[in-house]
Coordinates of C-alpha atoms in Angstrom, one line a residue:
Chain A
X29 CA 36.8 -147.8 -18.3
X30 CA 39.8 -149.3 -16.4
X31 CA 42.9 -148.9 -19.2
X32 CA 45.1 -150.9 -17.4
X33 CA 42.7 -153.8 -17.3
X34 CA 42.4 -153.7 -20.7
X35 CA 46.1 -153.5 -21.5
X36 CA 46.2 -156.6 -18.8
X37 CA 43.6 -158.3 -21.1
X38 CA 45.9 -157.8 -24.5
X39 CA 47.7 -160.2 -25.7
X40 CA 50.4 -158.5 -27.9
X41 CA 53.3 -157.5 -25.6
X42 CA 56.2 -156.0 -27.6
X43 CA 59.4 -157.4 -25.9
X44 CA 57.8 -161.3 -25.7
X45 CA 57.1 -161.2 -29.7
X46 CA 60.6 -159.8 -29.9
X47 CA 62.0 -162.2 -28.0
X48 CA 60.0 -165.3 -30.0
X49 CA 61.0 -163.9 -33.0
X50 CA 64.5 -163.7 -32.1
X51 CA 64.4 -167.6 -30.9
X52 CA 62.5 -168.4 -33.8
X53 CA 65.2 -167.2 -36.1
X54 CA 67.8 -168.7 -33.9
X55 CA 65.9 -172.2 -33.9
X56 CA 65.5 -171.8 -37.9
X57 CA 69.2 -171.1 -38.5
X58 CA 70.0 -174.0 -35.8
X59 CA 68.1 -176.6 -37.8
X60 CA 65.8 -176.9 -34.5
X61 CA 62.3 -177.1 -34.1
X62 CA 60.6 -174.1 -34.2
X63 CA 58.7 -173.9 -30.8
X64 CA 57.6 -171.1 -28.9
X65 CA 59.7 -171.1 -26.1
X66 CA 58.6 -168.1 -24.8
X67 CA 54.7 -169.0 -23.0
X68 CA 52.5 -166.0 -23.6
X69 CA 50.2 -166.1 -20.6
X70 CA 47.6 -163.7 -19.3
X71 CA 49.0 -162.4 -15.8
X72 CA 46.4 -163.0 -12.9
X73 CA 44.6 -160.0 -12.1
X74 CA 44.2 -160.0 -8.9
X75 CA 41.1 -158.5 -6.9
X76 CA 39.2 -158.6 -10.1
X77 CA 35.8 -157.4 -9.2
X78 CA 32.5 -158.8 -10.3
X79 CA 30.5 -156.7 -11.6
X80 CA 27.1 -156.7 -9.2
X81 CA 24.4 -154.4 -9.0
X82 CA 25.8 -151.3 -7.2
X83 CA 24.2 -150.0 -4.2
X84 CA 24.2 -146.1 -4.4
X85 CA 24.9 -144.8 -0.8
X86 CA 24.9 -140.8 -1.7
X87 CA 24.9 -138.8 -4.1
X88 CA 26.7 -135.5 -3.7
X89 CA 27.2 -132.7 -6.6
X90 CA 30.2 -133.4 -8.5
X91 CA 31.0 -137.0 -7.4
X92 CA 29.3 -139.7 -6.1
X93 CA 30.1 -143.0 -4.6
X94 CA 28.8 -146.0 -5.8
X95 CA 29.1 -148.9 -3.9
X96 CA 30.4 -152.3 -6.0
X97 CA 29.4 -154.6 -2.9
X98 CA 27.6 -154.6 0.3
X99 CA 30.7 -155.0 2.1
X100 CA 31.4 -151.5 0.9
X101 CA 28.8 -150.0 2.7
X102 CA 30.3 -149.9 5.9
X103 CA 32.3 -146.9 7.3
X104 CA 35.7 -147.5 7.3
X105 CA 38.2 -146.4 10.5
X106 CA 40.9 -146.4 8.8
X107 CA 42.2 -145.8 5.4
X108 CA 42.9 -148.8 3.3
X109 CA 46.5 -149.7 3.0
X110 CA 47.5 -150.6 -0.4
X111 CA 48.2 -153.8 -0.7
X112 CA 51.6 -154.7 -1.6
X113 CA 51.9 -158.2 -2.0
X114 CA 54.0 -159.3 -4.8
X115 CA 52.2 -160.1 -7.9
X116 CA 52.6 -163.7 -8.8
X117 CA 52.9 -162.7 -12.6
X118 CA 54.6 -165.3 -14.9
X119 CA 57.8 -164.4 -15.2
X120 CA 60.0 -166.1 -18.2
X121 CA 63.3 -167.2 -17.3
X122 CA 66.1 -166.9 -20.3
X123 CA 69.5 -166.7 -20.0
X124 CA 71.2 -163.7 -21.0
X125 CA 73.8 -165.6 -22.4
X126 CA 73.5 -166.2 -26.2
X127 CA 75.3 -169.2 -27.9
X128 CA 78.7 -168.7 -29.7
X129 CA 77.3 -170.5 -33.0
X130 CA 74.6 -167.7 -32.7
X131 CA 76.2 -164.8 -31.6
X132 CA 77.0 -163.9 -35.4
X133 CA 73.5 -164.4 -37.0
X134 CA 71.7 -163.2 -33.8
X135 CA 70.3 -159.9 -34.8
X136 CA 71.2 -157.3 -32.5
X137 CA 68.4 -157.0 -30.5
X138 CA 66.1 -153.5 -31.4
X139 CA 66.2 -151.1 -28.7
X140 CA 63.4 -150.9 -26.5
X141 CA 61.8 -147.7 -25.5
X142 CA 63.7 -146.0 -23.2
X143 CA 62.6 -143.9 -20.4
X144 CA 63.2 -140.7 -19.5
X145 CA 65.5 -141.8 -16.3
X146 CA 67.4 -143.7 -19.3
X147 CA 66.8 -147.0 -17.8
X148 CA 65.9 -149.9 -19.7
X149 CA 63.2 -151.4 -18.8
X150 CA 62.9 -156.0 -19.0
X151 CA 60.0 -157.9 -18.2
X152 CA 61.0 -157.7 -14.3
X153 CA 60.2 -154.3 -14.6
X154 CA 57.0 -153.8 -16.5
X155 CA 55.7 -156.7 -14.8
X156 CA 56.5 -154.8 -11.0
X157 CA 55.3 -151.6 -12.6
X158 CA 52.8 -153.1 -13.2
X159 CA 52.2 -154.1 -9.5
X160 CA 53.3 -150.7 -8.2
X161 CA 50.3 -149.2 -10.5
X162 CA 47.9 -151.8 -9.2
X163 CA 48.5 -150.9 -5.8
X164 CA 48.4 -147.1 -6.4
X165 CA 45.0 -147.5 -7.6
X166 CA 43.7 -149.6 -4.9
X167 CA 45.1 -147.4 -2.8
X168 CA 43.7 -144.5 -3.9
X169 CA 40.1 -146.6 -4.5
X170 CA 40.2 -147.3 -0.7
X171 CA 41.1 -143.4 -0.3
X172 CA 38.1 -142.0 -2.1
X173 CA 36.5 -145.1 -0.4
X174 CA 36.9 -144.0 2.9
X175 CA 36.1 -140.3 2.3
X176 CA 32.5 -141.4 0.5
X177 CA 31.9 -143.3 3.4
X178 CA 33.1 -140.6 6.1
X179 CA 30.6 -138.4 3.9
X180 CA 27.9 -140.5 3.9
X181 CA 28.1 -141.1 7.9
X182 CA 28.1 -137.3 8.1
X183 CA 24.7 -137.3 6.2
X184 CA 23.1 -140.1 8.3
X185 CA 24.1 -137.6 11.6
X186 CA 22.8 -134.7 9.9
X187 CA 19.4 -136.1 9.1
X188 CA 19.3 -137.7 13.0
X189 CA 19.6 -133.6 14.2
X190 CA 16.4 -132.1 15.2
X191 CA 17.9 -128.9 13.6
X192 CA 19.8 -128.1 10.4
X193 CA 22.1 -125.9 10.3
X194 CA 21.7 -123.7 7.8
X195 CA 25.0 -122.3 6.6
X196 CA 25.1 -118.4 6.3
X197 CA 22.1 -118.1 9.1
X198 CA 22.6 -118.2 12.7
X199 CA 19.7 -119.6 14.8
X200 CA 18.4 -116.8 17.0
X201 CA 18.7 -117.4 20.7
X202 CA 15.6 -118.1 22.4
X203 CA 15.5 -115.9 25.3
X204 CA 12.4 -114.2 26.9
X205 CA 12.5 -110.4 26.1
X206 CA 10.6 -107.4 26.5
X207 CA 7.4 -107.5 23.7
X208 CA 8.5 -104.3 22.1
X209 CA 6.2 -104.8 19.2
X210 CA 3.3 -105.4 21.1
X211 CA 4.1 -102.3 22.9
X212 CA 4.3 -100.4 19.6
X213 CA 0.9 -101.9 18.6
X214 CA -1.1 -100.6 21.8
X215 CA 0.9 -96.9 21.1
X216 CA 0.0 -96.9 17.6
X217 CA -3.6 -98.3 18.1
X218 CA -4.1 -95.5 21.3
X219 CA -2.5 -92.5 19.0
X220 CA -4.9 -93.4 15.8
X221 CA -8.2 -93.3 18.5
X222 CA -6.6 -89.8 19.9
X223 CA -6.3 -88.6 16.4
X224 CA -10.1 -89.5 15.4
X225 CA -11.4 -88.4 18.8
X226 CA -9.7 -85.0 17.7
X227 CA -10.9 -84.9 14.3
X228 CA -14.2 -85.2 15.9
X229 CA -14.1 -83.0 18.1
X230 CA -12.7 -80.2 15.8
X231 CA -15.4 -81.2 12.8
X232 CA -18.3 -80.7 15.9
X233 CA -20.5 -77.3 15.1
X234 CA -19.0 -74.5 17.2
X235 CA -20.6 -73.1 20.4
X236 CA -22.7 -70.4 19.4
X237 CA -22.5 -67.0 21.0
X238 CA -25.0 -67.4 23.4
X239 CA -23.7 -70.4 24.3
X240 CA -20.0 -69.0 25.1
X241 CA -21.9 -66.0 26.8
X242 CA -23.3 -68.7 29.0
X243 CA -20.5 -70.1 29.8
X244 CA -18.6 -67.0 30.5
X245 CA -21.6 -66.1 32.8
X246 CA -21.4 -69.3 35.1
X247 CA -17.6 -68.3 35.7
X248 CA -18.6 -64.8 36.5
X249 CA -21.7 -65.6 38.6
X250 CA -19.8 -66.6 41.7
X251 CA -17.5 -63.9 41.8
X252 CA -20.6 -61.0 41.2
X253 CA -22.7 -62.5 43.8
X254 CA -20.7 -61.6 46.8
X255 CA -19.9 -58.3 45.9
X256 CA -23.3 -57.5 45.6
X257 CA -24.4 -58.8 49.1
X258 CA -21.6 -56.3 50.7
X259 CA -22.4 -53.3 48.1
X260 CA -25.7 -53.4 50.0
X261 CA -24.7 -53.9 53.3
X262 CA -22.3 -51.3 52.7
X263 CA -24.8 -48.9 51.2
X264 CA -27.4 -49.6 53.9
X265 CA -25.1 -48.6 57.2
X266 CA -23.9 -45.6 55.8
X267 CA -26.9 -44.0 55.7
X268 CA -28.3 -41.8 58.2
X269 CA -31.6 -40.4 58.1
X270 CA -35.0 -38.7 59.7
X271 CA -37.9 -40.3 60.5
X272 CA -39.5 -38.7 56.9
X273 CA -36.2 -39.8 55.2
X274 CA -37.1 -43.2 56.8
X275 CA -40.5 -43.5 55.6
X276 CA -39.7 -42.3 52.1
X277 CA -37.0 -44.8 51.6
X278 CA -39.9 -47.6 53.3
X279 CA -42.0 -46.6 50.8
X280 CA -39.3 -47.1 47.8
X281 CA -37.7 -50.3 48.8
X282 CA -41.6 -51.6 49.0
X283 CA -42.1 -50.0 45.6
X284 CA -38.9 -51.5 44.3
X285 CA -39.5 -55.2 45.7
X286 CA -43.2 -54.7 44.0
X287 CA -41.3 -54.2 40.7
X288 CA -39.2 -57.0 41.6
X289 CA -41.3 -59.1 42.4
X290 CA -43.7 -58.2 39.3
X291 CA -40.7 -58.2 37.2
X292 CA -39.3 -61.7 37.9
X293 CA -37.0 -61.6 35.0
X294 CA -34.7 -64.7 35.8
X295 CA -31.2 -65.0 35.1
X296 CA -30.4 -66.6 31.8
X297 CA -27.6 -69.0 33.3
X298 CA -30.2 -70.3 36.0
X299 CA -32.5 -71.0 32.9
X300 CA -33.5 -75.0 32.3
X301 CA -32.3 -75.9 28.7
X302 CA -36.0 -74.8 26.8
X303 CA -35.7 -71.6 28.8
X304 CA -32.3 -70.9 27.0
X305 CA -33.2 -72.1 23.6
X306 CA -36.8 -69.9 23.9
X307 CA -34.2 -66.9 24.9
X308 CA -32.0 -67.6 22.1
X309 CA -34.3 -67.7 19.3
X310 CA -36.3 -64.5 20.6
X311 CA -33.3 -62.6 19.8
X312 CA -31.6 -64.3 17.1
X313 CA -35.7 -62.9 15.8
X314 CA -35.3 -59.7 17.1
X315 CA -38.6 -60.3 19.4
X316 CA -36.6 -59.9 22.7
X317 CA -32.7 -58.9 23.4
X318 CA -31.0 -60.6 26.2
X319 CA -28.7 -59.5 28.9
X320 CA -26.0 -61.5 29.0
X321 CA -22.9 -59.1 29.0
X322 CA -20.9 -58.3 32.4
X323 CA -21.7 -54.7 33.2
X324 CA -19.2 -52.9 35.3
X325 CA -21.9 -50.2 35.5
X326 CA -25.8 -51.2 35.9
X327 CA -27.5 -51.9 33.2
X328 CA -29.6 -49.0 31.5
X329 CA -32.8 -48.9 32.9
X330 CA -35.8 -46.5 32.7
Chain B
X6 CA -25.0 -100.8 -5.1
X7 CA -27.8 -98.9 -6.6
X8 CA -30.6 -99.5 -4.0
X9 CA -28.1 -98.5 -1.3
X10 CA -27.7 -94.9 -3.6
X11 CA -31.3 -95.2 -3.3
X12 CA -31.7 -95.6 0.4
X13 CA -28.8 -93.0 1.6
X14 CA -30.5 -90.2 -1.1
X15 CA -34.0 -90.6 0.5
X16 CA -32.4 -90.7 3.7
X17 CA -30.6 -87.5 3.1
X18 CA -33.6 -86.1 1.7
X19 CA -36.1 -87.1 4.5
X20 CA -33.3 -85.6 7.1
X21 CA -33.5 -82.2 5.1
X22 CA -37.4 -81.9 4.8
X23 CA -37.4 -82.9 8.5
X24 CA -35.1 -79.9 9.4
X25 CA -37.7 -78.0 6.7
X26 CA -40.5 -78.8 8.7
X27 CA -38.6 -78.0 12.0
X28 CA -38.0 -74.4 10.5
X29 CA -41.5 -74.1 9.6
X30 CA -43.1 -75.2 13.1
X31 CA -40.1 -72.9 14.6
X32 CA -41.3 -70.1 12.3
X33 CA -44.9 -70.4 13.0
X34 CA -44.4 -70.4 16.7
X35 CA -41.9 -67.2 16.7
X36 CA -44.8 -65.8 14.9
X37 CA -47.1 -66.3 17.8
X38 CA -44.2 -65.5 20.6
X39 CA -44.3 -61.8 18.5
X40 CA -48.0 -61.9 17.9
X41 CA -48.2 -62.2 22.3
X42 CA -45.4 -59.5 22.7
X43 CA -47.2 -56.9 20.0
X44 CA -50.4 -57.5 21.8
X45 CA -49.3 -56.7 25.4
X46 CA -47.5 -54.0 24.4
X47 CA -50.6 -52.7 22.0
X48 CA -52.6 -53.1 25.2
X49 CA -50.1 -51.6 27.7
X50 CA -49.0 -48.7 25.6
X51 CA -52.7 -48.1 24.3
X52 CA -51.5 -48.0 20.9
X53 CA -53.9 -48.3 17.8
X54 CA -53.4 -51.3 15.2
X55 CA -52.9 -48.9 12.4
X56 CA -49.7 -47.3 14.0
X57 CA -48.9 -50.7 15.4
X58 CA -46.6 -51.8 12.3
X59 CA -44.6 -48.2 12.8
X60 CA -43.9 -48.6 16.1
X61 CA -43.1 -52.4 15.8
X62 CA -40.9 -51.6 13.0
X63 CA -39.2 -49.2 15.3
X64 CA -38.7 -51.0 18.2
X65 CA -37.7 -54.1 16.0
X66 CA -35.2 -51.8 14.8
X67 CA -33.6 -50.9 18.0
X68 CA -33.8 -54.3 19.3
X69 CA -31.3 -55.2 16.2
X70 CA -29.1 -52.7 16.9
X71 CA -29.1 -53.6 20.5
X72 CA -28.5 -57.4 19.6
X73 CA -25.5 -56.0 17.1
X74 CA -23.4 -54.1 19.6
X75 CA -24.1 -56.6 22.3
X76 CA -22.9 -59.3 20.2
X77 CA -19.6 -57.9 19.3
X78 CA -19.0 -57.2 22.8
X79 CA -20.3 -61.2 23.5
X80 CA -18.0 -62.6 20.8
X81 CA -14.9 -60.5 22.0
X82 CA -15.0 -61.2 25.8
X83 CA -17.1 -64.6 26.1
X84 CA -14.3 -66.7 26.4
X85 CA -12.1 -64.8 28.9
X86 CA -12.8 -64.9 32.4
X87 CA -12.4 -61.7 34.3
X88 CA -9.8 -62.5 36.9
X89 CA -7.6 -64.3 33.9
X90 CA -7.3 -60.6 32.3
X91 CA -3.5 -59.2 32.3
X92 CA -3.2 -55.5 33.1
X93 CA -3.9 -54.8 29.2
X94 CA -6.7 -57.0 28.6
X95 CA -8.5 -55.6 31.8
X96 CA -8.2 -52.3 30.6
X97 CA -9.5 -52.8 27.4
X98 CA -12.2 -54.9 28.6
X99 CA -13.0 -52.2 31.0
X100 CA -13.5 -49.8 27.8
X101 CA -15.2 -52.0 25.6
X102 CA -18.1 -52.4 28.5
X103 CA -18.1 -48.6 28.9
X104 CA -18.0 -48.2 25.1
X105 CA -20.7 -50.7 25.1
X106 CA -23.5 -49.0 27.8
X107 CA -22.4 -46.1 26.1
X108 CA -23.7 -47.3 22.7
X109 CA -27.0 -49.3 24.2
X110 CA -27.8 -45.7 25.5
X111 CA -27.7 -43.6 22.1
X112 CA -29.6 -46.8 20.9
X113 CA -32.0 -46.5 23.3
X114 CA -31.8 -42.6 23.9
X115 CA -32.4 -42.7 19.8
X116 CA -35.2 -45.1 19.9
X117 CA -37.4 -43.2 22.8
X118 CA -36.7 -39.9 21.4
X119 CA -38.2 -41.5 17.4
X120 CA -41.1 -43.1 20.1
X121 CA -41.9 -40.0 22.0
X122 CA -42.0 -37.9 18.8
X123 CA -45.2 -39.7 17.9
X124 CA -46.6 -41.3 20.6
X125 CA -45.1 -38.8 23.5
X126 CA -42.9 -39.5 26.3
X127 CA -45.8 -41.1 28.8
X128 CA -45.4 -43.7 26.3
X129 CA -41.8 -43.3 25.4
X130 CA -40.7 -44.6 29.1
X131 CA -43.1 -47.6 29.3
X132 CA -41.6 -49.5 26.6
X133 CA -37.9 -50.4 28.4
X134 CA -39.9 -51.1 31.7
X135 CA -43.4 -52.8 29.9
X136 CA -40.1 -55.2 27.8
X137 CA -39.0 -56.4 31.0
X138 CA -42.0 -56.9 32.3
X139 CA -43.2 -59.3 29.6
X140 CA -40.2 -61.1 29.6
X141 CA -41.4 -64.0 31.9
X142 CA -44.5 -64.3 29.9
X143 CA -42.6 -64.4 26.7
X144 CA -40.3 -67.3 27.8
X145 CA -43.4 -69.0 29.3
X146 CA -45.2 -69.3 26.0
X147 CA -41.7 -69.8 23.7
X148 CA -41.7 -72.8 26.6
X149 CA -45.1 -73.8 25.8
X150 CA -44.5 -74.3 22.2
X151 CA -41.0 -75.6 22.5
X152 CA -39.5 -74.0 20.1
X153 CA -36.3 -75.5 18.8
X154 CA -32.8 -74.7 18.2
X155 CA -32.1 -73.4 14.4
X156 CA -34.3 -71.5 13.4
X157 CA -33.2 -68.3 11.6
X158 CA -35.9 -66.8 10.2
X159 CA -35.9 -64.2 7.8
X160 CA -37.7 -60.6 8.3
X161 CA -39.7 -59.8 5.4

């Protein structure tokens, strides 16, 4: 709602009835005509705008511009300058000076409202006032103007940008780095099959005694082997014997190969895999013991 | 849901009369593994049926005792290799294998003395030799039958 429009648009102005009245009475008392010699008329109100459909350009939170015309729509270089052309508001003329034959019965004229500067204002001065105020407010119209339409161009760029910046958030830089996460996957994904494989491995049934014993034996195999091949060579050159001696001992070692030979009791680590089983479950039933321990000394024989 | 129950419970219970039946077949053939072993040495040893069950029992005896000490010894050294032996291990493995022949001979010297009490020495010293001997033949016929791994059977 524009105020000063409407005060534009009313009639009653205080100092022009004051002033008719005034030359009303003076006319009255004169024997003249009454006749309004002061001419009430509307002051032009220039750059009155038509009211036309508005064309809403943005709307922003808290204010919004609307434009009044098309031509508003444009973007505006430069701020408006108000325009101060002198408004071509009727001014009455009068004469200040009062006839003598008057001066007695003219009333003394009511003071006006004064301002605070203690000026008196006439109708010169409203009436520029009036001008200064109209030019204010265009001014600032073409101000907010200009700063919806500076607004409204920053928009337009905004939405042209592939990107929007999002305030608070800085875009990461897009640079080729080192797939640390990927990384991390594989180590996490390798660690979980180690862990199963060793929860496997430690819910497996343990090696069974014989089974230790036979591995224990493989590692002791290679190292009991070559002793015995120079225990005998030893024994064999230190001997020195008779021909008798030398038969007797003939007749032993053919003896002893007999037994060996009737004997052929394998050696459980040379076993197949049945062999070892058979073995194993003939003592675990106490039908046969084997012989699987490491003697230092021989093993007891009869 | 319940038809899969179902399944996994006969499959369970199928598993478990399967590993019966292998403990049956392993029991039966031990059976004729010791049934071969009495024989020979019934044959060897000349000794009667009626005083076969004593001297079995005996020499099933010793052959427990034998399997006792050499297990402890098994279980205690099995997993260390000889050379890997500090100074203090090497000794006491030394004195556990002395300790050891020394307890398979009062075994032994215990079992042929209870043997030649009754059935005299001739007889006494056959049975160490005559249980190498059959040995071979043993494993030959526990090969034959295949028997199989778990099989823990029970002496009555």
């Amino acid at each position: 709602m524009n105020l000063e429009r409407h005060k534009i648009n009313s009639p009653y102005t205080v100092d022009a009835d004051l002033m008719s009245e005034i030359a009303k009475k003076i006319q009255k008392q004169a024997g003249i005509e009454v006749c309004e010699i002061f001419e009430i008329q509307k002051p032009l109100v220039q750059n009155l705008k038509k009211s036309i459909k508005p064309i809403q350009l943005s709307v922003e939170f808290g204010s919004s511009y609307v434009a009044e015309r098309p031509e508003d729509t444009y973007i505006a270089e430069e701020i408006l300058k108000p325009d101060t052309s002198e408004c071509t508001a009727f001014t009455p003329e009068f004469s200040e000076e009062i006839p003598v034959a008057l001066q007695e019965t003219v009333p003394t004229p009511l003071p006006l409202e004064m301002e605070s500067t203690g000026r008196v204002e006439t109708q010169n001065d409203i009436v520029q006032d009036r001008n200064v105020l109209d030019a204010e407010r265009e001014a600032e119209m073409a101000f907010k103007r200009a700063q919806a339409a500076a607004r409204y161009a920053a928009l337009i760029e905004e939405s042209k940008s592939p990107e929007i910046a999002i305030s608070g958030i800085e875009p990461q830089p897009k640079s080729m780095s080192f797939p640390w996460t990927t990384v991390l996957g594989f180590v996490i994904s390798f660690m979980a099959i180690a862990s199963a494989w060793w929860v496997w491995q430690f819910i497996q049934k343990p090696l069974s005694v014989e089974q230790i014993a036979t591995q224990a034996a493989q590692q002791q195999t290679a190292m009991v082997a070559p002793n015995q091949n120079t225990n005998e060579t030893t024994n064999s050159e230190s001997l020195s014997i008779s021909d008798e001696d030398l038969n007797l001992i003939e007749s032993i070692e053919e003896m002893r190969l007999w037994n060996t030979a009737m004997l052929t009791v394998p050696n459980f680590v040379d076993m197949d895999e049945q062999s070892k089983i058979s073995m194993v479950q003939l003592e675990a039933n106490a039908v046969h013991v084997l012989t699987l321990e490491s003697h230092i000394f021989e093993s007891f024989s009869l | 849901m319940k038809k899969r129950i179902l399944c996994l419970f006969m499959v369970a219970q199928s598993a478990f009369l399967a590993s019966q039946s292998v403990e049956i077949e392993n029991v039966e053939k031990i059976a004729e593994v010791r049934a071969l072993r009495n024989q020979t040495f019934m044959s060897q040893l000349k000794i009667s049926s009626s005083d076969s069950s004593t001297f079995f029992t005996q020499y099933d005896a010793h052959l427990v005792d034998l399997r006792k000490v050499k297990r402890a010894f098994r279980k205690k050294w099995a997993l260390k290799a000889l050379p890997s032996l500090s100074e203090k291990e090497a000794k006491e493995y030394y004195q556990d294998a002395l300790n050891l022949q020394n307890q398979e001979i009062t075994i032994i010297d215990a079992y042929i003395q209870s043997v030649a009490k009754k059935w005299g020495w001739t007889t006494a010293i056959q049975v160490k030799t005559l249980e190498k001997e059959i040995q071979p033949q043993l494993l030959k016929k526990a090969n034959d039958l295949k028997i199989q791994k778990k099989s823990k059977v029970k002496k009555k």
